[in-house]
mmCIF file of C-alpha atoms in Angstrom:
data_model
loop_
_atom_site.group_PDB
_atom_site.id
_atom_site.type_symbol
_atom_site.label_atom_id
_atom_site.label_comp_id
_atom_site.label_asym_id
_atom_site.label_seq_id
_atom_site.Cartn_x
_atom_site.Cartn_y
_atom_site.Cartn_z
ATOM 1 C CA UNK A 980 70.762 135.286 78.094
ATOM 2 C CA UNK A 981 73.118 132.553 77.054
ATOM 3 C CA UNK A 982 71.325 129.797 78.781
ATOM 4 C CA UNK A 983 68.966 130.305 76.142
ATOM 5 C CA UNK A 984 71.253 129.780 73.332
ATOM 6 C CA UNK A 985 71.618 126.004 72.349
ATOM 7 C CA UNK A 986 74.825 123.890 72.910
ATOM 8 C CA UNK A 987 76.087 124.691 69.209
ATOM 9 C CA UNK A 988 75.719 128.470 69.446
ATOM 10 C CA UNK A 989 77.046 128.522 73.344
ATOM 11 C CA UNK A 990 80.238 126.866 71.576
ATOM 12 C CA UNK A 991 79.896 130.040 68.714
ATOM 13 C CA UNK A 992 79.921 132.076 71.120
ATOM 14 C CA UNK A 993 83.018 130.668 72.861
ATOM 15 C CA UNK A 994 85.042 130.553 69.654
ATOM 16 C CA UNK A 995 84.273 134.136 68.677
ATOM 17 C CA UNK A 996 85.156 135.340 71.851
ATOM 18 C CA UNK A 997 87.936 133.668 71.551
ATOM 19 C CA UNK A 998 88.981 135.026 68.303
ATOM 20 C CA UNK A 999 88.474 138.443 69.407
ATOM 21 C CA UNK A 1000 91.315 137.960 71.944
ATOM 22 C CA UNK A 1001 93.765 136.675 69.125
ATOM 23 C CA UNK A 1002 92.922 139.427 66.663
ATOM 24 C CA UNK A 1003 93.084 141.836 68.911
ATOM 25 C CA UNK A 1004 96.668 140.903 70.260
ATOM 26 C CA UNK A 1005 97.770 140.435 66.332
ATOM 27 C CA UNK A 1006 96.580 144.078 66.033
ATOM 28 C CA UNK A 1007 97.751 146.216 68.749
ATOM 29 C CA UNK A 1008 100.113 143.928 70.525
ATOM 30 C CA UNK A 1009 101.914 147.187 72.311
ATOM 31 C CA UNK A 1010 98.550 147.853 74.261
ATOM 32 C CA UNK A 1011 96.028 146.719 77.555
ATOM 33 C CA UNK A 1012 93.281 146.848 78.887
ATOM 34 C CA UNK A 1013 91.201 150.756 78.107
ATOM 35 C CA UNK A 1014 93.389 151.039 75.524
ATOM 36 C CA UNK A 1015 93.910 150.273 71.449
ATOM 37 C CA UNK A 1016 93.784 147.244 72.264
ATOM 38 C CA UNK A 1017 90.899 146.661 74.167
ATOM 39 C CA UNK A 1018 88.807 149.566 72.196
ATOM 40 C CA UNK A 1019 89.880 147.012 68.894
ATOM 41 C CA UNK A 1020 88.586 143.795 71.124
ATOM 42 C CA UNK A 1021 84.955 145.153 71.659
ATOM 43 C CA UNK A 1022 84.180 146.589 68.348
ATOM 44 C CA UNK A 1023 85.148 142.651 67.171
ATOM 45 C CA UNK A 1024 83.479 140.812 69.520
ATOM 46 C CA UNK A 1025 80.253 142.823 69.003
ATOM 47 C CA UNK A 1026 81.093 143.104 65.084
ATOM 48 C CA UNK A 1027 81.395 138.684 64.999
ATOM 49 C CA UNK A 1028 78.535 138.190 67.374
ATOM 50 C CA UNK A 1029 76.118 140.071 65.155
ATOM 51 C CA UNK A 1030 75.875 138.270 62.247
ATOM 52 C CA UNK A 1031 74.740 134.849 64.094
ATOM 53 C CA UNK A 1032 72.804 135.744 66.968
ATOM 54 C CA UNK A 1033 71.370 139.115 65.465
ATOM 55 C CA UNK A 1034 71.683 142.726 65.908
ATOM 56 C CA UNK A 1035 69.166 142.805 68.661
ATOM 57 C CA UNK A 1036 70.469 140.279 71.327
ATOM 58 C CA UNK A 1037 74.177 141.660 70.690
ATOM 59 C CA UNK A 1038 73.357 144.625 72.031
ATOM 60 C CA UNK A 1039 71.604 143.398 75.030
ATOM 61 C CA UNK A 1040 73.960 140.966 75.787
ATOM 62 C CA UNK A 1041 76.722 143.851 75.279
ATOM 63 C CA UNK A 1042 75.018 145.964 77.795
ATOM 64 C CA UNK A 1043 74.222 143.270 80.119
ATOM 65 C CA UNK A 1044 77.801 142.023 80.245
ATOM 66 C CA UNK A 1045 78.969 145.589 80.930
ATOM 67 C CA UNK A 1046 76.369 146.676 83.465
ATOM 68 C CA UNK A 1047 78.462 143.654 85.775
ATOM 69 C CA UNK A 1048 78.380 144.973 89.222
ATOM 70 C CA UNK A 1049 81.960 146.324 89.938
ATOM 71 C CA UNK A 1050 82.847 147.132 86.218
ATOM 72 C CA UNK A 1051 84.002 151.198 86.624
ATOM 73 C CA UNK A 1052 81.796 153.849 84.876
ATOM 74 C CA UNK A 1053 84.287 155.126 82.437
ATOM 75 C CA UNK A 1054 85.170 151.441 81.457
ATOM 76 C CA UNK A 1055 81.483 150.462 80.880
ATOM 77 C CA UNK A 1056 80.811 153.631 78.747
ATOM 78 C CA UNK A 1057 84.209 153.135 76.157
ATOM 79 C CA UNK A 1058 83.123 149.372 76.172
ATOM 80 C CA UNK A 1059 79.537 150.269 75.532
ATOM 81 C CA UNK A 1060 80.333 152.821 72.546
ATOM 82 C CA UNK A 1061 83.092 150.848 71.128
ATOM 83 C CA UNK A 1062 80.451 147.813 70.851
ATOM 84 C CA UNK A 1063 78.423 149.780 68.870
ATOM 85 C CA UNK A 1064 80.721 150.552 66.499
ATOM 86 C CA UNK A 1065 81.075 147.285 65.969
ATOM 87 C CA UNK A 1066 77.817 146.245 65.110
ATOM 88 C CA UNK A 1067 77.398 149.719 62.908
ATOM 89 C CA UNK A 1068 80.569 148.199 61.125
ATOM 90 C CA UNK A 1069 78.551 145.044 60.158
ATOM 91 C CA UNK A 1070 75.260 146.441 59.950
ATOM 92 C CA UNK A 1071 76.810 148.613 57.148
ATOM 93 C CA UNK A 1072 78.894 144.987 55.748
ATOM 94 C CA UNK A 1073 76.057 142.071 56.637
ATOM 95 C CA UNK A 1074 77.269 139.880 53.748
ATOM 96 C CA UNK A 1075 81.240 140.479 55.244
ATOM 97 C CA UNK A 1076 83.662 137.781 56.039
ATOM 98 C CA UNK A 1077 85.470 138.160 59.715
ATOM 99 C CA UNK A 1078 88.732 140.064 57.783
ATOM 100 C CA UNK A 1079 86.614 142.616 56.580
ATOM 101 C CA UNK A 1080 84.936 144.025 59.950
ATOM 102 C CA UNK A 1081 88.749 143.702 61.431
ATOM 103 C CA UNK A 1082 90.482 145.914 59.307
ATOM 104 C CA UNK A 1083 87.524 148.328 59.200
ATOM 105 C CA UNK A 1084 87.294 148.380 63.198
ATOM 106 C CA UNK A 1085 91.502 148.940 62.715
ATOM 107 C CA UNK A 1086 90.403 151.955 60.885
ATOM 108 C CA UNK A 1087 87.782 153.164 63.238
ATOM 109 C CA UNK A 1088 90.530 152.353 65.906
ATOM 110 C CA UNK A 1089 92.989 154.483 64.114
ATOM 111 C CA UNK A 1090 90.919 156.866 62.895
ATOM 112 C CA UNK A 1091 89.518 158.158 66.089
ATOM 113 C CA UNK A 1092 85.789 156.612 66.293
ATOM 114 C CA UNK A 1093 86.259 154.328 68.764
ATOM 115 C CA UNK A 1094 87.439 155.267 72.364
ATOM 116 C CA UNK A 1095 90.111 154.874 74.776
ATOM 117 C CA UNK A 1096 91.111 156.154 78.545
ATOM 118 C CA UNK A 1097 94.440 158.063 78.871
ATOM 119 C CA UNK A 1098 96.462 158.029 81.381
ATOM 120 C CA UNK A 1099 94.673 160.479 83.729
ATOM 121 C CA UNK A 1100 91.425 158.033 83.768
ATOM 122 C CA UNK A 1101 89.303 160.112 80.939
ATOM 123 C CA UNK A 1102 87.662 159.021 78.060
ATOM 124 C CA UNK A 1103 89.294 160.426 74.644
ATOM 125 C CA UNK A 1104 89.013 160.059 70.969
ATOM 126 C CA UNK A 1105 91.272 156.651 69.997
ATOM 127 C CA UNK A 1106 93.682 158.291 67.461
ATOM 128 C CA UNK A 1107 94.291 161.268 70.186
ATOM 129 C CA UNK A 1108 96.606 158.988 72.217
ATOM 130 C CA UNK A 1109 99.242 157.118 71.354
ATOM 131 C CA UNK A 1110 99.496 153.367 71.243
ATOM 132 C CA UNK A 1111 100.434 152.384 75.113
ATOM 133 C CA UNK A 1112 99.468 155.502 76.586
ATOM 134 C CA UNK A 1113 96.591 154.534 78.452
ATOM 135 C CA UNK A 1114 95.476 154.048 81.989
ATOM 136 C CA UNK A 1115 98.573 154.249 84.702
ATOM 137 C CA UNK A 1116 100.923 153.269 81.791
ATOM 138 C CA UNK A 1117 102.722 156.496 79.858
ATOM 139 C CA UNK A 1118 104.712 156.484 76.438
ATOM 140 C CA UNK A 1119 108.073 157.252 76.346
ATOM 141 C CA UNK A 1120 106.822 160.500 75.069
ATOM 142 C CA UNK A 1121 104.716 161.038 77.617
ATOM 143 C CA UNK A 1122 107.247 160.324 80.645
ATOM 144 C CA UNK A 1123 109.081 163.042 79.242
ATOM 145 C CA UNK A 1124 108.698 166.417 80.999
ATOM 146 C CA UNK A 1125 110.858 168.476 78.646
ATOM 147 C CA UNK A 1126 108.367 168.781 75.834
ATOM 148 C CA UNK A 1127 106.110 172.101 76.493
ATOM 149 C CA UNK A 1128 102.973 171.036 73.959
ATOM 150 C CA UNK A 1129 102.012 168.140 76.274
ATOM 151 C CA UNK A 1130 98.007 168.453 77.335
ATOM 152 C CA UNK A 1131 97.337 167.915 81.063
ATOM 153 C CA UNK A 1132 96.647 164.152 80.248
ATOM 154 C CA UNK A 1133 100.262 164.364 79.194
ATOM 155 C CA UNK A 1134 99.262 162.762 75.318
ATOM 156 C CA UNK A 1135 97.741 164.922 72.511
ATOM 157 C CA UNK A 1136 94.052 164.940 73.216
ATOM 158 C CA UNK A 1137 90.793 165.683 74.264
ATOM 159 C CA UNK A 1138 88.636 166.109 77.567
ATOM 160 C CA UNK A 1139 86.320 163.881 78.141
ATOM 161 C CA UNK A 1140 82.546 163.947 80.502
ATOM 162 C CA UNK A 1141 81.520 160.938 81.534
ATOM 163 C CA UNK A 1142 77.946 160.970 83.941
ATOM 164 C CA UNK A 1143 76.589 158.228 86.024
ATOM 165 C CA UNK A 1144 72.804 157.867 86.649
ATOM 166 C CA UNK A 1145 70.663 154.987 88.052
ATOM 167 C CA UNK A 1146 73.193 153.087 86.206
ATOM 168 C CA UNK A 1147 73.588 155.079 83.224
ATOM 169 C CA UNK A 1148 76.338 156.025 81.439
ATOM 170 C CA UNK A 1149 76.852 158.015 78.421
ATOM 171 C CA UNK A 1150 79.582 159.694 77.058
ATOM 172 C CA UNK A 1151 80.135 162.945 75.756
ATOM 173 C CA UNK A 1152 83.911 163.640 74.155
ATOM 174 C CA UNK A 1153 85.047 167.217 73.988
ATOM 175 C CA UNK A 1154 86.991 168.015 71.134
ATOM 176 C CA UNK A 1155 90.266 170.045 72.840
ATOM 177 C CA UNK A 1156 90.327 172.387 70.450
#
């Protein structure tokens, strides 16, 4: 797919990749990788990509770059859905500069409609774990045993499914309540 885009866009493409990694650091410098962080970093990428190369070859390129043999299951699926929240983000903004989409995927981050991994490898709600609690990294918080309203993931959240089939993935999140 991007040795059909010309020189010009190729070096696009670069720069708002690149930018991606800078906001994204800016934002949620406390966090990884399947975390804040990275949730923040996909809805951008895909949110900047859309308005020059289109709606359309965002998302196959998105899924294509995913689908990379060796890329984990639960990874692919919070990297697929966070994508599409950022393209819904400037499908609903077309006309939007790049700070616009940013502090609206902050939001979405925040807010709970993009998604992270926790600790114990499962896909949850963003705004049901705390900033740095993801993956094999825990919080302060969450090292602490002496609290007895800690989930089994150890952070406030949900349960998450997450299904593999001929190389599909979807996600369903569980609310915990």
């Amino acid at each position: 797919m991007l040795s059909d885009l010309s020189l010009f866009e190729k070096s696009d493409f670069k720069e708002i990749r690149g930018r991606a990694f800078e906001k994204c650091k800016v934002r949620f410098p406390e966090d990884n990788n399947d975390g804040h962080m990275d949730a923040f970093r996909h809805a951008y990428w895909n949110a900047l990509m859309a308005q020059p190369f289109g709606m359309d070859w965002v998302a196959r390129y998105g899924t294509a770059h995913e689908r990379l043999p060796g890329n984990p299951p639960d990874r692919e699926a919070m990297d697929l859905h966070n994508h599409e929240i950022g393209r819904r983000i400037t499908l609903n903004n077309p006309t939007a500069g790049p700070a616009e989409p940013a502090a609206k995927i902050q939001e979405a981050v925040q807010g709970g409609k993009t998604v992270v991994i926790d600790r114990d490898g499962k896909l949850v709600p963003s705004d049901k774990v705390e900033k740095g609690c993801r993956g094999a990294r825990r919080c302060a918080r969450c090292f602490s045993s002496s609290s007895s309203t800690r989930t089994s993931m150890g952070c406030p959240g949900t349960q998450s499914m997450v299904t593999t089939k001929r190389r599909r993935v979807s996600v369903r999140l569980l609310p915990s309540w």
